[in-house]
mmCIF file with all atom_site columns, C-alpha atoms and ligand atoms in Angstrom:
data_model
loop_
_atom_site.group_PDB
_atom_site.id
_atom_site.type_symbol
_atom_site.label_atom_id
_atom_site.label_alt_id
_atom_site.label_comp_id
_atom_site.label_asym_id
_atom_site.label_entity_id
_atom_site.label_seq_id
_atom_site.pdbx_PDB_ins_code
_atom_site.Cartn_x
_atom_site.Cartn_y
_atom_site.Cartn_z
_atom_site.occupancy
_atom_site.B_iso_or_equiv
_atom_site.pdbx_formal_charge
_atom_site.auth_seq_id
_atom_site.auth_comp_id
_atom_site.auth_asym_id
_atom_site.auth_atom_id
_atom_site.pdbx_PDB_model_num
ATOM   1   C CA  . MET A 1 1   ? 20.345  -12.723 -43.861 1.00 63.00 ? 4   MET A CA  1
ATOM   2   C CA  . ALA A 1 2   ? 20.800  -10.092 -41.137 1.00 65.00 ? 5   ALA A CA  1
ATOM   3   C CA  . ALA A 1 3   ? 22.442  -11.307 -37.956 1.00 65.00 ? 6   ALA A CA  1
ATOM   4   C CA  . THR A 1 4   ? 20.165  -11.582 -34.899 1.00 61.00 ? 7   THR A CA  1
ATOM   5   C CA  . PRO A 1 5   ? 20.871  -8.651  -32.559 1.00 59.00 ? 8   PRO A CA  1
ATOM   6   C CA  . PRO A 1 6   ? 22.066  -9.597  -29.073 1.00 57.00 ? 9   PRO A CA  1
ATOM   7   C CA  . ASN A 1 7   ? 19.262  -9.825  -26.512 1.00 62.00 ? 10  ASN A CA  1
ATOM   8   C CA  . GLU A 1 8   ? 20.385  -7.422  -23.823 1.00 58.00 ? 11  GLU A CA  1
ATOM   9   C CA  . LEU A 1 9   ? 17.386  -8.276  -21.647 1.00 60.00 ? 12  LEU A CA  1
ATOM   10  C CA  . VAL A 1 10  ? 18.178  -11.914 -21.089 1.00 57.00 ? 13  VAL A CA  1
ATOM   11  C CA  . SER A 1 11  ? 20.527  -11.291 -18.174 1.00 58.00 ? 14  SER A CA  1
ATOM   12  C CA  . VAL A 1 12  ? 18.325  -8.949  -16.082 1.00 75.00 ? 15  VAL A CA  1
ATOM   13  C CA  . GLY A 1 13  ? 17.882  -11.246 -13.111 1.00 88.00 ? 16  GLY A CA  1
ATOM   14  C CA  . GLU A 1 14  ? 16.597  -14.615 -11.999 1.00 92.00 ? 17  GLU A CA  1
ATOM   15  C CA  . VAL A 1 15  ? 13.427  -15.765 -13.806 1.00 96.00 ? 18  VAL A CA  1
ATOM   16  C CA  . LEU A 1 16  ? 10.583  -15.805 -11.293 1.00 97.00 ? 19  LEU A CA  1
ATOM   17  C CA  . ILE A 1 17  ? 7.731   -16.735 -13.663 1.00 98.00 ? 20  ILE A CA  1
ATOM   18  C CA  . SER A 1 18  ? 8.481   -18.164 -17.106 1.00 97.00 ? 21  SER A CA  1
ATOM   19  C CA  . ALA A 1 19  ? 6.674   -17.195 -20.317 1.00 97.00 ? 22  ALA A CA  1
ATOM   20  C CA  . GLU A 1 20  ? 5.031   -20.649 -20.378 1.00 98.00 ? 23  GLU A CA  1
ATOM   21  C CA  . GLU A 1 21  ? 3.743   -20.329 -16.801 1.00 98.00 ? 24  GLU A CA  1
ATOM   22  C CA  . LEU A 1 22  ? 2.369   -16.865 -17.590 1.00 98.00 ? 25  LEU A CA  1
ATOM   23  C CA  . GLN A 1 23  ? 0.521   -18.048 -20.693 1.00 98.00 ? 26  GLN A CA  1
ATOM   24  C CA  . LYS A 1 24  ? -0.969  -21.035 -18.852 1.00 98.00 ? 27  LYS A CA  1
ATOM   25  C CA  . LYS A 1 25  ? -2.187  -18.838 -15.996 1.00 98.00 ? 28  LYS A CA  1
ATOM   26  C CA  . VAL A 1 26  ? -3.615  -16.177 -18.314 1.00 98.00 ? 29  VAL A CA  1
ATOM   27  C CA  . SER A 1 27  ? -5.574  -18.812 -20.213 1.00 98.00 ? 30  SER A CA  1
ATOM   28  C CA  . GLU A 1 28  ? -6.970  -20.175 -16.895 1.00 98.00 ? 31  GLU A CA  1
ATOM   29  C CA  . LEU A 1 29  ? -7.935  -16.658 -15.800 1.00 98.00 ? 32  LEU A CA  1
ATOM   30  C CA  . GLY A 1 30  ? -9.534  -16.031 -19.203 1.00 98.00 ? 33  GLY A CA  1
ATOM   31  C CA  . ALA A 1 31  ? -11.662 -19.163 -18.845 1.00 98.00 ? 34  ALA A CA  1
ATOM   32  C CA  . GLN A 1 32  ? -12.695 -18.172 -15.309 1.00 98.00 ? 35  GLN A CA  1
ATOM   33  C CA  . VAL A 1 33  ? -13.607 -14.605 -16.305 1.00 98.00 ? 36  VAL A CA  1
ATOM   34  C CA  . SER A 1 34  ? -15.514 -15.919 -19.351 1.00 98.00 ? 37  SER A CA  1
ATOM   35  C CA  . ARG A 1 35  ? -17.552 -18.255 -17.136 1.00 98.00 ? 38  ARG A CA  1
ATOM   36  C CA  . ASP A 1 36  ? -18.297 -15.558 -14.538 1.00 98.00 ? 39  ASP A CA  1
ATOM   37  C CA  . TYR A 1 37  ? -19.222 -12.853 -17.049 1.00 98.00 ? 40  TYR A CA  1
ATOM   38  C CA  . ALA A 1 38  ? -21.407 -14.876 -19.413 1.00 98.00 ? 41  ALA A CA  1
ATOM   39  C CA  . GLY A 1 39  ? -24.515 -12.794 -20.182 1.00 97.00 ? 42  GLY A CA  1
ATOM   40  C CA  . LYS A 1 40  ? -23.055 -9.702  -18.472 1.00 97.00 ? 43  LYS A CA  1
ATOM   41  C CA  . ASP A 1 41  ? -21.956 -6.346  -19.818 1.00 93.00 ? 44  ASP A CA  1
ATOM   42  C CA  . LEU A 1 42  ? -18.190 -6.574  -19.289 1.00 98.00 ? 45  LEU A CA  1
ATOM   43  C CA  . VAL A 1 43  ? -15.803 -3.680  -19.622 1.00 98.00 ? 46  VAL A CA  1
ATOM   44  C CA  . MET A 1 44  ? -12.208 -4.322  -18.661 1.00 98.00 ? 47  MET A CA  1
ATOM   45  C CA  . VAL A 1 45  ? -10.306 -1.312  -17.351 1.00 98.00 ? 48  VAL A CA  1
ATOM   46  C CA  . GLY A 1 46  ? -6.561  -1.658  -17.874 1.00 98.00 ? 49  GLY A CA  1
ATOM   47  C CA  . VAL A 1 47  ? -4.286  0.388   -15.661 1.00 97.00 ? 50  VAL A CA  1
ATOM   48  C CA  . LEU A 1 48  ? -1.547  1.974   -17.750 1.00 96.00 ? 51  LEU A CA  1
ATOM   49  C CA  . ARG A 1 49  ? 1.156   1.290   -18.349 1.00 95.00 ? 52  ARG A CA  1
ATOM   50  C CA  . GLY A 1 50  ? 2.060   -1.912  -16.553 1.00 96.00 ? 53  GLY A CA  1
ATOM   51  C CA  . ALA A 1 51  ? -1.131  -3.871  -17.291 1.00 98.00 ? 54  ALA A CA  1
ATOM   52  C CA  . VAL A 1 52  ? -0.909  -3.480  -21.075 1.00 98.00 ? 55  VAL A CA  1
ATOM   53  C CA  . VAL A 1 53  ? 0.750   -6.813  -21.800 1.00 98.00 ? 56  VAL A CA  1
ATOM   54  C CA  . PHE A 1 54  ? -1.449  -8.735  -19.371 1.00 98.00 ? 57  PHE A CA  1
ATOM   55  C CA  . ILE A 1 55  ? -4.743  -7.210  -20.553 1.00 98.00 ? 58  ILE A CA  1
ATOM   56  C CA  . ALA A 1 56  ? -3.806  -7.849  -24.198 1.00 98.00 ? 59  ALA A CA  1
ATOM   57  C CA  . ASP A 1 57  ? -3.234  -11.540 -23.482 1.00 98.00 ? 60  ASP A CA  1
ATOM   58  C CA  . LEU A 1 58  ? -6.234  -11.841 -21.155 1.00 98.00 ? 61  LEU A CA  1
ATOM   59  C CA  . LEU A 1 59  ? -8.486  -10.287 -23.779 1.00 97.00 ? 62  LEU A CA  1
ATOM   60  C CA  . ARG A 1 60  ? -7.506  -12.938 -26.312 1.00 98.00 ? 63  ARG A CA  1
ATOM   61  C CA  . ASN A 1 61  ? -8.471  -15.649 -23.830 1.00 98.00 ? 64  ASN A CA  1
ATOM   62  C CA  . LEU A 1 62  ? -12.011 -14.367 -23.324 1.00 98.00 ? 65  LEU A CA  1
ATOM   63  C CA  . THR A 1 63  ? -14.925 -16.037 -25.034 1.00 97.00 ? 66  THR A CA  1
ATOM   64  C CA  . VAL A 1 64  ? -17.516 -13.470 -23.917 1.00 98.00 ? 67  VAL A CA  1
ATOM   65  C CA  . PRO A 1 65  ? -18.216 -10.047 -25.446 1.00 97.00 ? 68  PRO A CA  1
ATOM   66  C CA  . CYS A 1 66  ? -16.255 -7.294  -23.740 1.00 97.00 ? 69  CYS A CA  1
ATOM   67  C CA  . GLU A 1 67  ? -14.924 -3.790  -24.180 1.00 98.00 ? 70  GLU A CA  1
ATOM   68  C CA  . ILE A 1 68  ? -11.667 -2.389  -22.939 1.00 98.00 ? 71  ILE A CA  1
ATOM   69  C CA  . ASP A 1 69  ? -10.824 1.059   -21.652 1.00 98.00 ? 72  ASP A CA  1
ATOM   70  C CA  . PHE A 1 70  ? -7.763  2.450   -19.918 1.00 98.00 ? 73  PHE A CA  1
ATOM   71  C CA  . MET A 1 71  ? -6.798  4.683   -17.040 1.00 98.00 ? 74  MET A CA  1
ATOM   72  C CA  . ALA A 1 72  ? -3.365  6.064   -16.337 1.00 96.00 ? 75  ALA A CA  1
ATOM   73  C CA  . VAL A 1 73  ? -2.525  6.976   -12.792 1.00 92.00 ? 76  VAL A CA  1
ATOM   74  C CA  . SER A 1 74  ? 0.624   8.136   -11.140 1.00 86.00 ? 77  SER A CA  1
ATOM   75  C CA  . SER A 1 75  ? 1.383   7.478   -7.574  1.00 76.00 ? 78  SER A CA  1
ATOM   76  C CA  . TYR A 1 76  ? 3.642   9.909   -5.777  1.00 67.00 ? 79  TYR A CA  1
ATOM   77  C CA  . GLY A 1 77  ? 6.618   8.281   -4.152  1.00 63.00 ? 80  GLY A CA  1
ATOM   78  C CA  . SER A 1 78  ? 9.830   6.591   -5.174  1.00 60.00 ? 81  SER A CA  1
ATOM   79  C CA  . SER A 1 79  ? 9.928   4.015   -7.951  1.00 59.00 ? 82  SER A CA  1
ATOM   80  C CA  . ARG A 1 80  ? 9.738   1.232   -5.367  1.00 63.00 ? 83  ARG A CA  1
ATOM   81  C CA  . ASP A 1 81  ? 7.267   2.710   -2.883  1.00 67.00 ? 84  ASP A CA  1
ATOM   82  C CA  . SER A 1 82  ? 3.932   4.336   -3.608  1.00 70.00 ? 85  SER A CA  1
ATOM   83  C CA  . SER A 1 83  ? 2.612   6.988   -1.254  1.00 69.00 ? 86  SER A CA  1
ATOM   84  C CA  . GLY A 1 84  ? -1.115  6.457   -1.671  1.00 72.00 ? 87  GLY A CA  1
ATOM   85  C CA  . VAL A 1 85  ? -1.523  9.916   -3.179  1.00 80.00 ? 88  VAL A CA  1
ATOM   86  C CA  . VAL A 1 86  ? -2.727  9.105   -6.665  1.00 88.00 ? 89  VAL A CA  1
ATOM   87  C CA  . ARG A 1 87  ? -3.215  11.445  -9.608  1.00 91.00 ? 90  ARG A CA  1
ATOM   88  C CA  . ILE A 1 88  ? -5.269  10.552  -12.704 1.00 94.00 ? 91  ILE A CA  1
ATOM   89  C CA  . LEU A 1 89  ? -3.160  11.183  -15.803 1.00 95.00 ? 92  LEU A CA  1
ATOM   90  C CA  . LYS A 1 90  ? -5.692  9.708   -18.214 1.00 97.00 ? 93  LYS A CA  1
ATOM   91  C CA  . ASP A 1 91  ? -9.303  9.001   -17.387 1.00 98.00 ? 94  ASP A CA  1
ATOM   92  C CA  . LEU A 1 92  ? -11.621 6.445   -18.986 1.00 98.00 ? 95  LEU A CA  1
ATOM   93  C CA  . ASP A 1 93  ? -12.963 7.387   -22.410 1.00 98.00 ? 96  ASP A CA  1
ATOM   94  C CA  . ASP A 1 94  ? -16.457 6.024   -21.734 1.00 98.00 ? 97  ASP A CA  1
ATOM   95  C CA  . SER A 1 95  ? -18.977 5.983   -18.902 1.00 98.00 ? 98  SER A CA  1
ATOM   96  C CA  . ILE A 1 96  ? -19.094 2.820   -16.770 1.00 98.00 ? 99  ILE A CA  1
ATOM   97  C CA  . GLU A 1 97  ? -22.476 3.543   -15.226 1.00 98.00 ? 100 GLU A CA  1
ATOM   98  C CA  . GLY A 1 98  ? -24.474 0.313   -15.128 1.00 98.00 ? 101 GLY A CA  1
ATOM   99  C CA  . ARG A 1 99  ? -21.595 -1.722  -16.602 1.00 98.00 ? 102 ARG A CA  1
ATOM   100 C CA  . ASP A 1 100 ? -19.859 -4.800  -15.172 1.00 98.00 ? 103 ASP A CA  1
ATOM   101 C CA  . VAL A 1 101 ? -16.373 -3.471  -14.631 1.00 98.00 ? 104 VAL A CA  1
ATOM   102 C CA  . LEU A 1 102 ? -13.229 -5.530  -14.170 1.00 98.00 ? 105 LEU A CA  1
ATOM   103 C CA  . ILE A 1 103 ? -10.110 -3.573  -13.204 1.00 98.00 ? 106 ILE A CA  1
ATOM   104 C CA  . VAL A 1 104 ? -7.033  -5.255  -14.697 1.00 98.00 ? 107 VAL A CA  1
ATOM   105 C CA  . GLU A 1 105 ? -3.791  -4.574  -12.794 1.00 98.00 ? 108 GLU A CA  1
ATOM   106 C CA  . ASP A 1 106 ? -0.244  -5.757  -13.285 1.00 97.00 ? 109 ASP A CA  1
ATOM   107 C CA  . ILE A 1 107 ? 0.626   -5.953  -9.599  1.00 97.00 ? 110 ILE A CA  1
ATOM   108 C CA  . VAL A 1 108 ? -0.878  -5.086  -6.237  1.00 96.00 ? 111 VAL A CA  1
ATOM   109 C CA  . ASP A 1 109 ? 1.871   -4.086  -3.838  1.00 94.00 ? 112 ASP A CA  1
ATOM   110 C CA  . SER A 1 110 ? 0.825   -1.841  -0.923  1.00 93.00 ? 113 SER A CA  1
ATOM   111 C CA  . GLY A 1 111 ? -2.708  -1.782  -2.378  1.00 95.00 ? 114 GLY A CA  1
ATOM   112 C CA  . LEU A 1 112 ? -2.841  2.016   -2.135  1.00 94.00 ? 115 LEU A CA  1
ATOM   113 C CA  . THR A 1 113 ? -3.209  2.646   -5.888  1.00 93.00 ? 116 THR A CA  1
ATOM   114 C CA  . LEU A 1 114 ? -5.909  0.023   -6.242  1.00 95.00 ? 117 LEU A CA  1
ATOM   115 C CA  . ASN A 1 115 ? -7.733  1.276   -3.164  1.00 95.00 ? 118 ASN A CA  1
ATOM   116 C CA  . TYR A 1 116 ? -7.917  4.723   -4.758  1.00 94.00 ? 119 TYR A CA  1
ATOM   117 C CA  . LEU A 1 117 ? -9.061  3.311   -8.105  1.00 96.00 ? 120 LEU A CA  1
ATOM   118 C CA  . ILE A 1 118 ? -11.805 1.206   -6.543  1.00 97.00 ? 121 ILE A CA  1
ATOM   119 C CA  . ARG A 1 119 ? -13.189 4.186   -4.648  1.00 96.00 ? 122 ARG A CA  1
ATOM   120 C CA  . ASN A 1 120 ? -12.956 6.403   -7.711  1.00 96.00 ? 123 ASN A CA  1
ATOM   121 C CA  . LEU A 1 121 ? -14.691 3.935   -10.062 1.00 98.00 ? 124 LEU A CA  1
ATOM   122 C CA  . GLN A 1 122 ? -17.290 2.847   -7.502  1.00 98.00 ? 125 GLN A CA  1
ATOM   123 C CA  . ALA A 1 123 ? -18.480 6.462   -7.356  1.00 98.00 ? 126 ALA A CA  1
ATOM   124 C CA  . ARG A 1 124 ? -19.441 6.201   -11.046 1.00 98.00 ? 127 ARG A CA  1
ATOM   125 C CA  . ASP A 1 125 ? -22.177 3.643   -10.289 1.00 98.00 ? 128 ASP A CA  1
ATOM   126 C CA  . PRO A 1 126 ? -21.084 0.533   -12.188 1.00 98.00 ? 129 PRO A CA  1
ATOM   127 C CA  . ALA A 1 127 ? -23.407 -2.505  -11.942 1.00 98.00 ? 130 ALA A CA  1
ATOM   128 C CA  . SER A 1 128 ? -20.451 -4.425  -10.495 1.00 98.00 ? 131 SER A CA  1
ATOM   129 C CA  . LEU A 1 129 ? -16.772 -3.760  -9.858  1.00 98.00 ? 132 LEU A CA  1
ATOM   130 C CA  . GLU A 1 130 ? -14.127 -6.477  -9.479  1.00 98.00 ? 133 GLU A CA  1
ATOM   131 C CA  . VAL A 1 131 ? -10.354 -6.707  -9.707  1.00 98.00 ? 134 VAL A CA  1
ATOM   132 C CA  . CYS A 1 132 ? -8.083  -9.027  -11.645 1.00 98.00 ? 135 CYS A CA  1
ATOM   133 C CA  . THR A 1 133 ? -4.360  -8.750  -10.968 1.00 98.00 ? 136 THR A CA  1
ATOM   134 C CA  . LEU A 1 134 ? -1.561  -10.754 -12.483 1.00 98.00 ? 137 LEU A CA  1
ATOM   135 C CA  . LEU A 1 135 ? 0.679   -10.465 -9.424  1.00 98.00 ? 138 LEU A CA  1
ATOM   136 C CA  . THR A 1 136 ? 0.247   -9.697  -5.756  1.00 98.00 ? 139 THR A CA  1
ATOM   137 C CA  . LYS A 1 137 ? 2.748   -9.168  -2.941  1.00 97.00 ? 140 LYS A CA  1
ATOM   138 C CA  . PRO A 1 138 ? 0.666   -9.938  0.178   1.00 94.00 ? 141 PRO A CA  1
ATOM   139 C CA  . GLU A 1 139 ? 3.567   -9.156  2.543   1.00 93.00 ? 142 GLU A CA  1
ATOM   140 C CA  . ARG A 1 140 ? 3.639   -5.522  1.369   1.00 89.00 ? 143 ARG A CA  1
ATOM   141 C CA  . ARG A 1 141 ? -0.067  -4.814  1.764   1.00 92.00 ? 144 ARG A CA  1
ATOM   142 C CA  . ARG A 1 142 ? -0.882  -1.622  3.701   1.00 93.00 ? 145 ARG A CA  1
ATOM   143 C CA  . VAL A 1 143 ? -4.582  -1.493  2.916   1.00 94.00 ? 146 VAL A CA  1
ATOM   144 C CA  . ASP A 1 144 ? -7.004  -4.348  2.451   1.00 94.00 ? 147 ASP A CA  1
ATOM   145 C CA  . VAL A 1 145 ? -8.326  -4.483  -1.119  1.00 95.00 ? 148 VAL A CA  1
ATOM   146 C CA  . PRO A 1 146 ? -10.816 -7.025  -2.493  1.00 96.00 ? 149 PRO A CA  1
ATOM   147 C CA  . ILE A 1 147 ? -9.248  -8.990  -5.357  1.00 98.00 ? 150 ILE A CA  1
ATOM   148 C CA  . ARG A 1 148 ? -11.439 -11.455 -7.243  1.00 98.00 ? 151 ARG A CA  1
ATOM   149 C CA  . TYR A 1 149 ? -8.819  -12.934 -9.606  1.00 98.00 ? 152 TYR A CA  1
ATOM   150 C CA  . THR A 1 150 ? -5.115  -13.334 -8.840  1.00 98.00 ? 153 THR A CA  1
ATOM   151 C CA  . GLY A 1 151 ? -2.491  -14.825 -11.141 1.00 98.00 ? 154 GLY A CA  1
ATOM   152 C CA  . PHE A 1 152 ? 0.451   -15.338 -8.790  1.00 98.00 ? 155 PHE A CA  1
ATOM   153 C CA  . GLU A 1 153 ? 1.362   -14.460 -5.222  1.00 98.00 ? 156 GLU A CA  1
ATOM   154 C CA  . ILE A 1 154 ? 4.996   -13.411 -5.162  1.00 97.00 ? 157 ILE A CA  1
ATOM   155 C CA  . PRO A 1 155 ? 7.470   -12.681 -2.364  1.00 95.00 ? 158 PRO A CA  1
ATOM   156 C CA  . ASN A 1 156 ? 8.510   -9.190  -1.330  1.00 94.00 ? 159 ASN A CA  1
ATOM   157 C CA  . GLU A 1 157 ? 10.905  -8.629  -4.245  1.00 93.00 ? 160 GLU A CA  1
ATOM   158 C CA  . PHE A 1 158 ? 10.913  -6.026  -6.990  1.00 94.00 ? 161 PHE A CA  1
ATOM   159 C CA  . VAL A 1 159 ? 10.087  -7.664  -10.322 1.00 96.00 ? 162 VAL A CA  1
ATOM   160 C CA  . VAL A 1 160 ? 10.160  -6.612  -13.960 1.00 96.00 ? 163 VAL A CA  1
ATOM   161 C CA  . GLY A 1 161 ? 8.944   -7.933  -17.288 1.00 96.00 ? 164 GLY A CA  1
ATOM   162 C CA  . TYR A 1 162 ? 5.617   -8.831  -18.921 1.00 98.00 ? 165 TYR A CA  1
ATOM   163 C CA  . GLY A 1 163 ? 4.596   -5.165  -18.700 1.00 97.00 ? 166 GLY A CA  1
ATOM   164 C CA  . LEU A 1 164 ? 6.276   -4.325  -15.397 1.00 97.00 ? 167 LEU A CA  1
ATOM   165 C CA  . ASP A 1 165 ? 9.086   -1.817  -15.491 1.00 94.00 ? 168 ASP A CA  1
ATOM   166 C CA  . PHE A 1 166 ? 11.932  -0.329  -13.591 1.00 93.00 ? 169 PHE A CA  1
ATOM   167 C CA  . GLY A 1 167 ? 12.672  3.211   -14.806 1.00 91.00 ? 170 GLY A CA  1
ATOM   168 C CA  . GLN A 1 168 ? 10.406  2.433   -17.845 1.00 92.00 ? 171 GLN A CA  1
ATOM   169 C CA  . ARG A 1 169 ? 12.647  -0.447  -18.928 1.00 93.00 ? 172 ARG A CA  1
ATOM   170 C CA  . TYR A 1 170 ? 12.160  -4.216  -19.149 1.00 94.00 ? 173 TYR A CA  1
ATOM   171 C CA  . ARG A 1 171 ? 8.440   -4.155  -19.993 1.00 95.00 ? 174 ARG A CA  1
ATOM   172 C CA  . ASN A 1 172 ? 9.141   -6.197  -23.129 1.00 95.00 ? 175 ASN A CA  1
ATOM   173 C CA  . LEU A 1 173 ? 10.427  -9.298  -21.346 1.00 95.00 ? 176 LEU A CA  1
ATOM   174 C CA  . ASP A 1 174 ? 8.112   -12.258 -22.036 1.00 96.00 ? 177 ASP A CA  1
ATOM   175 C CA  . HIS A 1 175 ? 8.675   -13.505 -18.459 1.00 96.00 ? 178 HIS A CA  1
ATOM   176 C CA  . VAL A 1 176 ? 8.770   -12.000 -14.965 1.00 97.00 ? 179 VAL A CA  1
ATOM   177 C CA  . ALA A 1 177 ? 12.268  -11.591 -13.524 1.00 96.00 ? 180 ALA A CA  1
ATOM   178 C CA  . LEU A 1 178 ? 13.675  -10.461 -10.212 1.00 95.00 ? 181 LEU A CA  1
ATOM   179 C CA  . LEU A 1 179 ? 15.429  -7.128  -10.390 1.00 87.00 ? 182 LEU A CA  1
ATOM   180 C CA  . PRO A 1 180 ? 18.827  -7.145  -8.705  1.00 74.00 ? 183 PRO A CA  1
ATOM   181 C CA  . GLU A 1 181 ? 18.938  -4.896  -5.601  1.00 73.00 ? 184 GLU A CA  1
ATOM   182 C CA  . ASP A 1 182 ? 21.714  -2.786  -7.152  1.00 72.00 ? 185 ASP A CA  1
ATOM   183 C CA  . ALA A 1 183 ? 19.882  -2.138  -10.448 1.00 72.00 ? 186 ALA A CA  1
ATOM   184 C CA  . VAL A 1 184 ? 19.950  1.447   -11.667 1.00 60.00 ? 187 VAL A CA  1
ATOM   185 C CA  . PRO A 1 185 ? 16.908  2.991   -13.481 1.00 60.00 ? 188 PRO A CA  1
ATOM   186 C CA  . GLY A 1 186 ? 17.341  3.158   -17.251 1.00 50.00 ? 189 GLY A CA  1
ATOM   187 C CA  . ARG A 1 187 ? 20.331  0.845   -17.173 1.00 45.00 ? 190 ARG A CA  1
HETATM 188 P P1  . LIG B 2 .   ? 0.774   -0.084  -4.853  1.00 67.95 ? 181 LIG B P1  1
HETATM 189 O O1  . LIG B 2 .   ? -0.025  1.177   -4.865  1.00 67.95 ? 181 LIG B O1  1
HETATM 190 O O2  . LIG B 2 .   ? 1.871   -0.038  -3.806  1.00 67.95 ? 181 LIG B O2  1
HETATM 191 O O3  . LIG B 2 .   ? -0.055  -1.344  -4.737  1.00 67.95 ? 181 LIG B O3  1
HETATM 192 O O4  . LIG B 2 .   ? 1.598   -0.096  -6.211  1.00 67.95 ? 181 LIG B O4  1
HETATM 193 C C1  . LIG B 2 .   ? 1.083   -0.539  -7.385  1.00 67.95 ? 181 LIG B C1  1
HETATM 194 C C2  . LIG B 2 .   ? 1.960   -0.099  -8.532  1.00 67.95 ? 181 LIG B C2  1
HETATM 195 O O5  . LIG B 2 .   ? 3.354   -0.021  -8.166  1.00 67.95 ? 181 LIG B O5  1
HETATM 196 C C3  . LIG B 2 .   ? 1.894   -1.141  -9.635  1.00 67.95 ? 181 LIG B C3  1
HETATM 197 O O6  . LIG B 2 .   ? 0.818   -0.899  -10.509 1.00 67.95 ? 181 LIG B O6  1
HETATM 198 C C4  . LIG B 2 .   ? 3.253   -0.979  -10.288 1.00 67.95 ? 181 LIG B C4  1
HETATM 199 O O7  . LIG B 2 .   ? 3.214   0.056   -11.247 1.00 67.95 ? 181 LIG B O7  1
HETATM 200 C C5  . LIG B 2 .   ? 4.169   -0.565  -9.170  1.00 67.95 ? 181 LIG B C5  1
HETATM 201 N N1  . LIG B 2 .   ? 4.906   -1.720  -8.607  1.00 67.95 ? 181 LIG B N1  1
HETATM 202 C C6  . LIG B 2 .   ? 4.766   -2.282  -7.406  1.00 67.95 ? 181 LIG B C6  1
HETATM 203 N N2  . LIG B 2 .   ? 5.609   -3.321  -7.229  1.00 67.95 ? 181 LIG B N2  1
HETATM 204 C C7  . LIG B 2 .   ? 6.293   -3.425  -8.391  1.00 67.95 ? 181 LIG B C7  1
HETATM 205 C C8  . LIG B 2 .   ? 7.321   -4.330  -8.844  1.00 67.95 ? 181 LIG B C8  1
HETATM 206 O O8  . LIG B 2 .   ? 7.762   -5.272  -8.153  1.00 67.95 ? 181 LIG B O8  1
HETATM 207 N N3  . LIG B 2 .   ? 7.767   -4.120  -10.114 1.00 67.95 ? 181 LIG B N3  1
HETATM 208 C C9  . LIG B 2 .   ? 7.310   -3.123  -10.907 1.00 67.95 ? 181 LIG B C9  1
HETATM 209 N N4  . LIG B 2 .   ? 6.354   -2.261  -10.529 1.00 67.95 ? 181 LIG B N4  1
HETATM 210 C C10 . LIG B 2 .   ? 5.854   -2.412  -9.276  1.00 67.95 ? 181 LIG B C10 1
#
């Protein structure tokens, strides 16, 4: 039998939210969304790339019919600070006119990216538009954004794992970990 390769991700930083806590919360959110969207025309819009893991788990906890679509946006700024100037790298494949849209985000930090997305999608005349985010950092908020479903409020720390990256790494952690202040992208 082949030897198990060493897990180089284990020692990233302190575990902030364990895999078990994440799964429990996602199943609670799934139940809540299923209750609220019974009889509606739900399309979940995942924001690439960070929300991929969360939306995949959330989807499997829904008991109502739904579709998923994706948008990719890039926010100008450093890897830790967004500028509010957002560019669409990939737009939705389908129209959301008249649909009940739920934006699924990995994390709301300053709120600038989400603020842009809400305004952009609202202009397409959905029947309803709500937001579900796994994480939020209320201390960092620079613009007020309406969030219907929140997984966890976290302190003002940079985190990785469960879809969230630093320099495109660490998305494959099954938990959310703090990133050490001295971490280098792509390490
Ligand atoms: P905002 O526009 O400042 O709210 O930034 C939102 C985006 O910044 C998220 O979708 C993430 O891609 C990224 N981001 C913000 N905080 C973190 C973090 O702690 N870890 C990883 N990515 C983050």
